[in-house]
């Protein structure tokens, strides 16, 4: 399974803030926005990831994330010179995907829920077709909306409908089989000259190979493309972290819980970030392991001990 993070665009809805910095590098409370989709992929056990952004923004992402080794993953980078639609990610990333299934996630989407890792891994395990994740919204005219038939199966997807047939919006996370690049290449550009992700999802739906997973009670989803939604996401993260005493979307913690990095790696990362609360948090994780008695498992994250919601 390969992962793609699409972090391009010009962030016009956030101007003037994003006239000098990528939207996906803005802070969402205590960490860069890009940490959230990155960690979502990691929770789905995806370790080979391609980040796509504009030529001017890619150096900043590379400076922040490097090759991913500090998180126990492999990160590659590719340019999207001009906005060409979300489905264009599969033309840019065709060689990276290499005829494998993949998960595409948008760089400004934040997902939260204690059952999210299981839901993602279950969708990946299907192997064939595509899975999209729907979330109930109050303003369906802003999104791609799924309509359902009498037995609850997806019947259609309408982009920004004037008369929505449901309130279930398609979120910015998509799991596709190995056919995604070929189907994306067959799409006709929309009126705005872009390859639309809705059309790619419709292509799978037309073949009877689209599954819609509803993210219901216990889940939260943020599309952080406006000042209001960006602030709402930051407030949500702050409140949850203050209550739980754990960080949301800490890639080092996820990597350590998966056994992808060691306690020594945690110590090294905490030293590099020592003056920040984030660095102190990593140091505490390292101490929690170091101080455990010999008969206690080395990892401080046994499966039954902590909800996966602590990680995102």
Tab-separated table of C-alpha atoms in Angstrom:
chain	number	residue	atom	x	y	z
A	1	UNK	CA	0.000	0.000	0.000
A	2	UNK	CA	1.332	3.397	-1.064
A	3	UNK	CA	0.247	6.753	0.318
A	4	UNK	CA	-0.101	10.112	-1.414
A	5	UNK	CA	-0.526	13.461	0.319
A	6	UNK	CA	-1.746	16.190	-2.003
A	7	UNK	CA	-0.562	19.477	-0.523
A	8	UNK	CA	-0.640	21.813	-3.494
A	9	UNK	CA	-2.905	24.686	-4.371
A	10	UNK	CA	-2.662	28.373	-3.596
A	11	UNK	CA	-4.863	28.537	-0.502
A	12	UNK	CA	-6.828	31.495	-1.849
A	13	UNK	CA	-9.574	31.127	0.767
A	14	UNK	CA	-6.936	31.858	3.409
A	15	UNK	CA	-5.346	34.872	1.728
A	16	UNK	CA	-3.459	36.955	2.732
A	17	UNK	CA	-2.041	34.378	5.189
A	18	UNK	CA	-1.164	31.897	2.458
A	19	UNK	CA	0.400	34.378	0.062
A	20	UNK	CA	3.797	33.615	1.602
A	21	UNK	CA	3.398	30.084	2.983
A	22	UNK	CA	1.691	26.853	2.001
A	23	UNK	CA	-1.646	26.317	3.704
A	24	UNK	CA	-0.510	22.847	4.757
A	25	UNK	CA	2.410	24.340	6.710
A	26	UNK	CA	0.197	26.589	8.812
A	27	UNK	CA	-0.110	25.601	12.474
A	28	UNK	CA	-3.137	23.701	13.709
A	29	UNK	CA	-2.717	24.512	17.386
A	30	UNK	CA	0.700	23.029	18.250
A	31	UNK	CA	1.992	21.399	15.074
A	32	UNK	CA	2.050	21.941	11.297
A	33	UNK	CA	-1.132	21.039	9.453
A	34	UNK	CA	0.745	18.483	7.336
A	35	UNK	CA	1.379	16.337	10.437
A	36	UNK	CA	-2.314	15.436	10.595
A	37	UNK	CA	-2.754	13.747	7.187
A	38	UNK	CA	0.729	12.263	7.493
A	39	UNK	CA	-0.197	10.645	10.792
A	40	UNK	CA	-3.495	9.379	9.384
A	41	UNK	CA	-1.566	7.465	6.720
A	42	UNK	CA	0.798	6.104	9.343
A	43	UNK	CA	-2.134	4.895	11.470
A	44	UNK	CA	-3.278	2.955	8.412
A	45	UNK	CA	0.163	1.250	8.362
A	46	UNK	CA	1.223	3.156	5.239
A	47	UNK	CA	4.982	3.772	5.282
A	48	UNK	CA	5.838	4.643	1.669
A	49	UNK	CA	4.454	8.105	1.002
A	50	UNK	CA	4.616	10.640	-1.829
A	51	UNK	CA	3.997	14.298	-1.001
A	52	UNK	CA	2.854	16.430	-3.942
A	53	UNK	CA	3.021	20.212	-3.773
A	54	UNK	CA	3.940	23.290	-5.790
A	55	UNK	CA	7.538	23.864	-6.925
A	56	UNK	CA	7.869	26.846	-4.584
A	57	UNK	CA	6.494	25.034	-1.530
A	58	UNK	CA	8.221	21.642	-1.870
A	59	UNK	CA	11.563	22.842	-0.382
A	60	UNK	CA	9.742	23.880	2.791
A	61	UNK	CA	8.108	20.471	3.155
A	62	UNK	CA	11.445	18.765	2.569
A	63	UNK	CA	13.072	20.956	5.201
A	64	UNK	CA	10.376	20.024	7.717
A	65	UNK	CA	9.946	16.323	6.947
A	66	UNK	CA	13.160	15.229	5.229
A	67	UNK	CA	13.115	11.690	3.909
A	68	UNK	CA	10.786	10.553	6.699
A	69	UNK	CA	13.373	8.391	8.468
A	70	UNK	CA	12.836	10.227	11.773
A	71	UNK	CA	9.280	8.848	11.632
A	72	UNK	CA	10.266	5.383	10.436
A	73	UNK	CA	8.771	5.971	6.998
A	74	UNK	CA	9.966	6.733	3.463
A	75	UNK	CA	8.974	10.109	2.018
A	76	UNK	CA	9.333	11.152	-1.593
A	77	UNK	CA	8.317	14.421	-3.244
A	78	UNK	CA	6.812	15.462	-6.567
A	79	UNK	CA	5.740	18.744	-8.148
A	80	UNK	CA	2.295	19.841	-9.214
A	81	UNK	CA	3.299	22.951	-11.191
A	82	UNK	CA	-0.268	24.196	-11.724
A	83	UNK	CA	-3.594	23.251	-10.128
A	84	UNK	CA	-4.885	20.379	-12.238
A	85	UNK	CA	-7.442	18.800	-9.939
A	86	UNK	CA	-7.200	16.268	-7.129
A	87	UNK	CA	-7.284	13.280	-9.479
A	88	UNK	CA	-4.158	14.631	-11.168
A	89	UNK	CA	-2.280	13.226	-8.174
A	90	UNK	CA	-2.517	9.840	-9.896
A	91	UNK	CA	-0.959	11.096	-13.099
A	92	UNK	CA	1.872	12.714	-11.155
A	93	UNK	CA	2.287	9.727	-8.858
A	94	UNK	CA	1.748	6.910	-11.352
A	95	UNK	CA	5.333	5.646	-11.199
A	96	UNK	CA	5.341	5.909	-7.422
A	97	UNK	CA	2.157	3.851	-7.074
A	98	UNK	CA	3.656	1.116	-9.289
A	99	UNK	CA	0.433	-0.841	-9.875
A	100	UNK	CA	-0.245	-1.084	-6.157
A	101	UNK	CA	-3.286	-0.039	-4.123
A	102	UNK	CA	-2.953	3.374	-2.570
A	103	UNK	CA	-4.459	5.850	-0.147
A	104	UNK	CA	-4.761	9.492	-1.187
A	105	UNK	CA	-5.322	12.121	1.496
A	106	UNK	CA	-5.626	15.858	1.175
A	107	UNK	CA	-3.084	17.898	3.079
A	108	UNK	CA	-5.688	20.155	4.684
A	109	UNK	CA	-7.949	17.393	6.048
A	110	UNK	CA	-7.938	16.361	9.697
A	111	UNK	CA	-9.568	13.136	10.910
A	112	UNK	CA	-10.144	12.102	14.508
A	113	UNK	CA	-11.785	9.083	16.098
A	114	UNK	CA	-10.778	6.188	18.339
A	115	UNK	CA	-11.885	3.658	15.735
A	116	UNK	CA	-10.210	5.350	12.756
A	117	UNK	CA	-7.184	2.996	12.436
A	118	UNK	CA	-9.468	-0.042	12.327
A	119	UNK	CA	-11.779	1.588	9.767
A	120	UNK	CA	-8.854	2.519	7.520
A	121	UNK	CA	-7.192	-0.892	7.745
A	122	UNK	CA	-10.499	-2.643	7.081
A	123	UNK	CA	-11.005	-0.572	3.933
A	124	UNK	CA	-7.470	-1.318	2.775
A	125	UNK	CA	-8.011	-5.035	3.317
A	126	UNK	CA	-10.789	-5.111	0.704
A	127	UNK	CA	-8.094	-5.052	-1.935
A	128	UNK	CA	-10.366	-4.284	-4.889
A	129	UNK	CA	-12.272	-1.175	-5.888
A	130	UNK	CA	-12.343	2.110	-4.016
A	131	UNK	CA	-13.455	3.329	-0.609
A	132	UNK	CA	-14.405	6.872	0.294
A	133	UNK	CA	-15.299	8.185	3.730
A	134	UNK	CA	-18.424	10.263	4.256
A	135	UNK	CA	-19.151	12.696	7.068
A	136	UNK	CA	-22.476	14.378	7.851
A	137	UNK	CA	-22.349	18.158	7.374
A	138	UNK	CA	-24.678	21.109	7.892
A	139	UNK	CA	-23.774	22.833	4.588
A	140	UNK	CA	-23.849	20.113	1.899
A	141	UNK	CA	-23.836	22.623	-0.970
A	142	UNK	CA	-20.104	23.152	-0.306
A	143	UNK	CA	-19.043	19.523	-0.853
A	144	UNK	CA	-19.287	16.450	-3.005
A	145	UNK	CA	-22.384	14.740	-1.604
A	146	UNK	CA	-23.245	11.033	-1.659
A	147	UNK	CA	-26.815	9.973	-2.300
A	148	UNK	CA	-28.029	6.534	-1.227
A	149	UNK	CA	-30.597	4.064	-2.523
A	150	UNK	CA	-33.364	2.404	-0.527
A	151	UNK	CA	-30.987	-0.167	0.979
A	152	UNK	CA	-28.315	2.345	1.921
A	153	UNK	CA	-25.918	1.736	-0.961
A	154	UNK	CA	-24.226	4.657	-2.700
A	155	UNK	CA	-26.329	5.710	-5.698
A	156	UNK	CA	-24.510	8.829	-6.856
A	157	UNK	CA	-22.070	11.602	-6.011
A	158	UNK	CA	-22.922	15.206	-6.822
A	159	UNK	CA	-20.396	18.014	-6.555
A	160	UNK	CA	-21.729	21.042	-4.638
A	161	UNK	CA	-25.395	20.257	-5.336
A	162	UNK	CA	-28.034	22.996	-5.299
A	163	UNK	CA	-30.578	20.506	-3.992
A	164	UNK	CA	-28.613	17.940	-1.923
A	165	UNK	CA	-30.149	14.481	-1.616
A	166	UNK	CA	-28.256	13.838	1.625
A	167	UNK	CA	-25.996	15.600	4.105
A	168	UNK	CA	-23.142	13.086	3.724
A	169	UNK	CA	-20.062	14.791	2.303
A	170	UNK	CA	-17.166	12.902	0.739
A	171	UNK	CA	-14.110	13.693	2.847
A	172	UNK	CA	-10.531	14.111	1.651
A	173	UNK	CA	-9.336	10.533	2.161
A	174	UNK	CA	-9.643	7.928	-0.587
A	175	UNK	CA	-8.474	4.334	-0.890
A	176	UNK	CA	-8.064	2.960	-4.411
A	177	UNK	CA	-6.918	-0.268	-5.991
A	178	UNK	CA	-4.151	-0.396	-8.585
A	179	UNK	CA	-6.458	0.881	-11.337
A	180	UNK	CA	-6.610	4.475	-10.051
A	181	UNK	CA	-3.868	5.895	-12.341
A	182	UNK	CA	-5.422	4.305	-15.438
A	183	UNK	CA	-8.921	5.543	-14.591
A	184	UNK	CA	-7.603	9.025	-13.751
A	185	UNK	CA	-5.895	9.167	-17.148
A	186	UNK	CA	-9.227	8.416	-18.843
A	187	UNK	CA	-11.052	11.328	-17.158
A	188	UNK	CA	-12.177	14.363	-19.117
A	189	UNK	CA	-11.190	17.685	-17.538
A	190	UNK	CA	-14.068	19.593	-15.986
A	191	UNK	CA	-15.282	23.042	-17.037
A	192	UNK	CA	-12.547	24.561	-14.901
A	193	UNK	CA	-9.938	22.466	-16.712
A	194	UNK	CA	-9.198	20.067	-13.848
A	195	UNK	CA	-9.363	16.312	-13.285
A	196	UNK	CA	-11.974	16.028	-10.570
A	197	UNK	CA	-11.736	13.462	-7.793
A	198	UNK	CA	-15.532	13.197	-7.885
A	199	UNK	CA	-15.285	11.933	-11.461
A	200	UNK	CA	-12.726	9.313	-10.432
A	201	UNK	CA	-15.047	8.162	-7.652
A	202	UNK	CA	-17.939	8.060	-10.127
A	203	UNK	CA	-15.852	5.868	-12.414
A	204	UNK	CA	-15.537	3.320	-9.627
A	205	UNK	CA	-19.222	3.709	-8.730
A	206	UNK	CA	-20.241	3.052	-12.339
A	207	UNK	CA	-18.305	-0.228	-12.192
A	208	UNK	CA	-20.023	-1.212	-8.940
A	209	UNK	CA	-16.696	-0.975	-7.114
A	210	UNK	CA	-17.181	1.987	-4.768
A	211	UNK	CA	-17.702	1.552	-1.035
A	212	UNK	CA	-18.809	4.469	1.127
A	213	UNK	CA	-17.845	4.296	4.800
A	214	UNK	CA	-19.835	6.655	7.010
A	215	UNK	CA	-17.824	8.301	9.781
A	216	UNK	CA	-20.564	8.683	12.364
A	217	UNK	CA	-20.671	9.115	16.118
A	218	UNK	CA	-17.233	9.449	17.707
A	219	UNK	CA	-15.537	10.839	14.607
A	220	UNK	CA	-14.552	14.396	13.748
A	221	UNK	CA	-13.501	15.740	10.367
A	222	UNK	CA	-12.134	19.151	9.475
A	223	UNK	CA	-11.513	20.649	6.048
A	224	UNK	CA	-9.234	23.465	7.180
A	225	UNK	CA	-9.396	25.601	4.057
A	226	UNK	CA	-11.067	28.663	5.614
A	227	UNK	CA	-10.143	30.827	8.628
A	228	UNK	CA	-13.251	29.616	10.454
A	229	UNK	CA	-12.553	25.908	9.918
A	230	UNK	CA	-8.840	26.360	10.660
A	231	UNK	CA	-9.665	27.986	13.989
A	232	UNK	CA	-12.254	25.321	14.759
A	233	UNK	CA	-9.728	22.546	14.148
A	234	UNK	CA	-7.136	24.247	16.361
A	235	UNK	CA	-9.644	24.655	19.191
A	236	UNK	CA	-10.691	21.014	18.862
A	237	UNK	CA	-7.094	19.767	19.001
A	238	UNK	CA	-6.299	22.005	21.977
A	239	UNK	CA	-9.339	20.842	23.955
A	240	UNK	CA	-8.778	17.140	23.287
A	241	UNK	CA	-5.069	17.336	24.122
A	242	UNK	CA	-5.745	19.229	27.343
A	243	UNK	CA	-8.305	16.623	28.413
A	244	UNK	CA	-6.415	13.500	27.344
A	245	UNK	CA	-2.871	14.700	28.148
A	246	UNK	CA	-1.742	13.116	24.874
A	247	UNK	CA	-0.858	14.783	21.598
A	248	UNK	CA	-2.989	14.388	18.502
A	249	UNK	CA	-1.058	13.669	15.285
A	250	UNK	CA	2.381	13.101	16.765
A	251	UNK	CA	4.174	11.082	14.048
A	252	UNK	CA	7.061	10.106	16.360
A	253	UNK	CA	4.602	8.587	18.821
A	254	UNK	CA	2.775	6.676	16.119
A	255	UNK	CA	6.086	5.438	14.714
A	256	UNK	CA	7.273	4.328	18.139
A	257	UNK	CA	3.982	2.574	18.901
A	258	UNK	CA	4.349	0.639	15.632
A	259	UNK	CA	7.956	-0.295	16.388
A	260	UNK	CA	9.251	1.760	13.451
A	261	UNK	CA	11.614	3.838	15.617
A	262	UNK	CA	13.407	3.090	18.889
A	263	UNK	CA	13.483	4.715	22.293
A	264	UNK	CA	16.905	6.130	21.375
A	265	UNK	CA	15.330	7.712	18.288
A	266	UNK	CA	12.735	9.346	20.526
A	267	UNK	CA	15.468	10.739	22.737
A	268	UNK	CA	17.312	12.144	19.734
A	269	UNK	CA	14.163	13.824	18.403
A	270	UNK	CA	13.286	15.243	21.804
A	271	UNK	CA	16.767	16.756	22.109
A	272	UNK	CA	16.390	18.486	18.739
A	273	UNK	CA	13.098	20.022	19.908
A	274	UNK	CA	14.043	20.385	23.571
A	275	UNK	CA	12.804	23.946	24.123
A	276	UNK	CA	9.279	23.248	22.910
A	277	UNK	CA	6.417	21.493	24.672
A	278	UNK	CA	6.425	19.059	21.750
A	279	UNK	CA	10.036	18.106	22.483
A	280	UNK	CA	9.250	17.714	26.181
A	281	UNK	CA	6.388	15.403	25.278
A	282	UNK	CA	8.729	13.189	23.237
A	283	UNK	CA	11.210	13.158	26.123
A	284	UNK	CA	8.451	12.005	28.463
A	285	UNK	CA	7.626	9.160	26.070
A	286	UNK	CA	11.288	8.151	26.145
A	287	UNK	CA	11.385	8.293	29.969
A	288	UNK	CA	8.188	6.228	30.213
A	289	UNK	CA	10.005	3.422	28.393
A	290	UNK	CA	13.341	3.834	30.172
A	291	UNK	CA	11.775	3.741	33.631
A	292	UNK	CA	9.714	0.583	33.125
A	293	UNK	CA	10.761	-2.482	35.139
A	294	UNK	CA	12.363	-5.368	33.209
A	295	UNK	CA	9.248	-7.561	33.214
A	296	UNK	CA	7.089	-4.892	31.543
A	297	UNK	CA	6.962	-4.764	27.723
A	298	UNK	CA	9.239	-2.107	26.285
A	299	UNK	CA	6.504	-0.314	24.385
A	300	UNK	CA	4.338	2.002	26.491
A	301	UNK	CA	1.465	1.448	24.057
A	302	UNK	CA	0.106	-2.112	24.536
A	303	UNK	CA	-2.977	-2.519	22.393
A	304	UNK	CA	-5.424	-2.815	25.286
A	305	UNK	CA	-3.948	-0.016	27.324
A	306	UNK	CA	-4.611	3.055	25.237
A	307	UNK	CA	-7.141	4.171	22.664
A	308	UNK	CA	-5.690	4.830	19.241
A	309	UNK	CA	-7.340	8.257	19.491
A	310	UNK	CA	-4.312	9.375	21.487
A	311	UNK	CA	-2.287	9.326	18.294
A	312	UNK	CA	-4.354	11.543	16.042
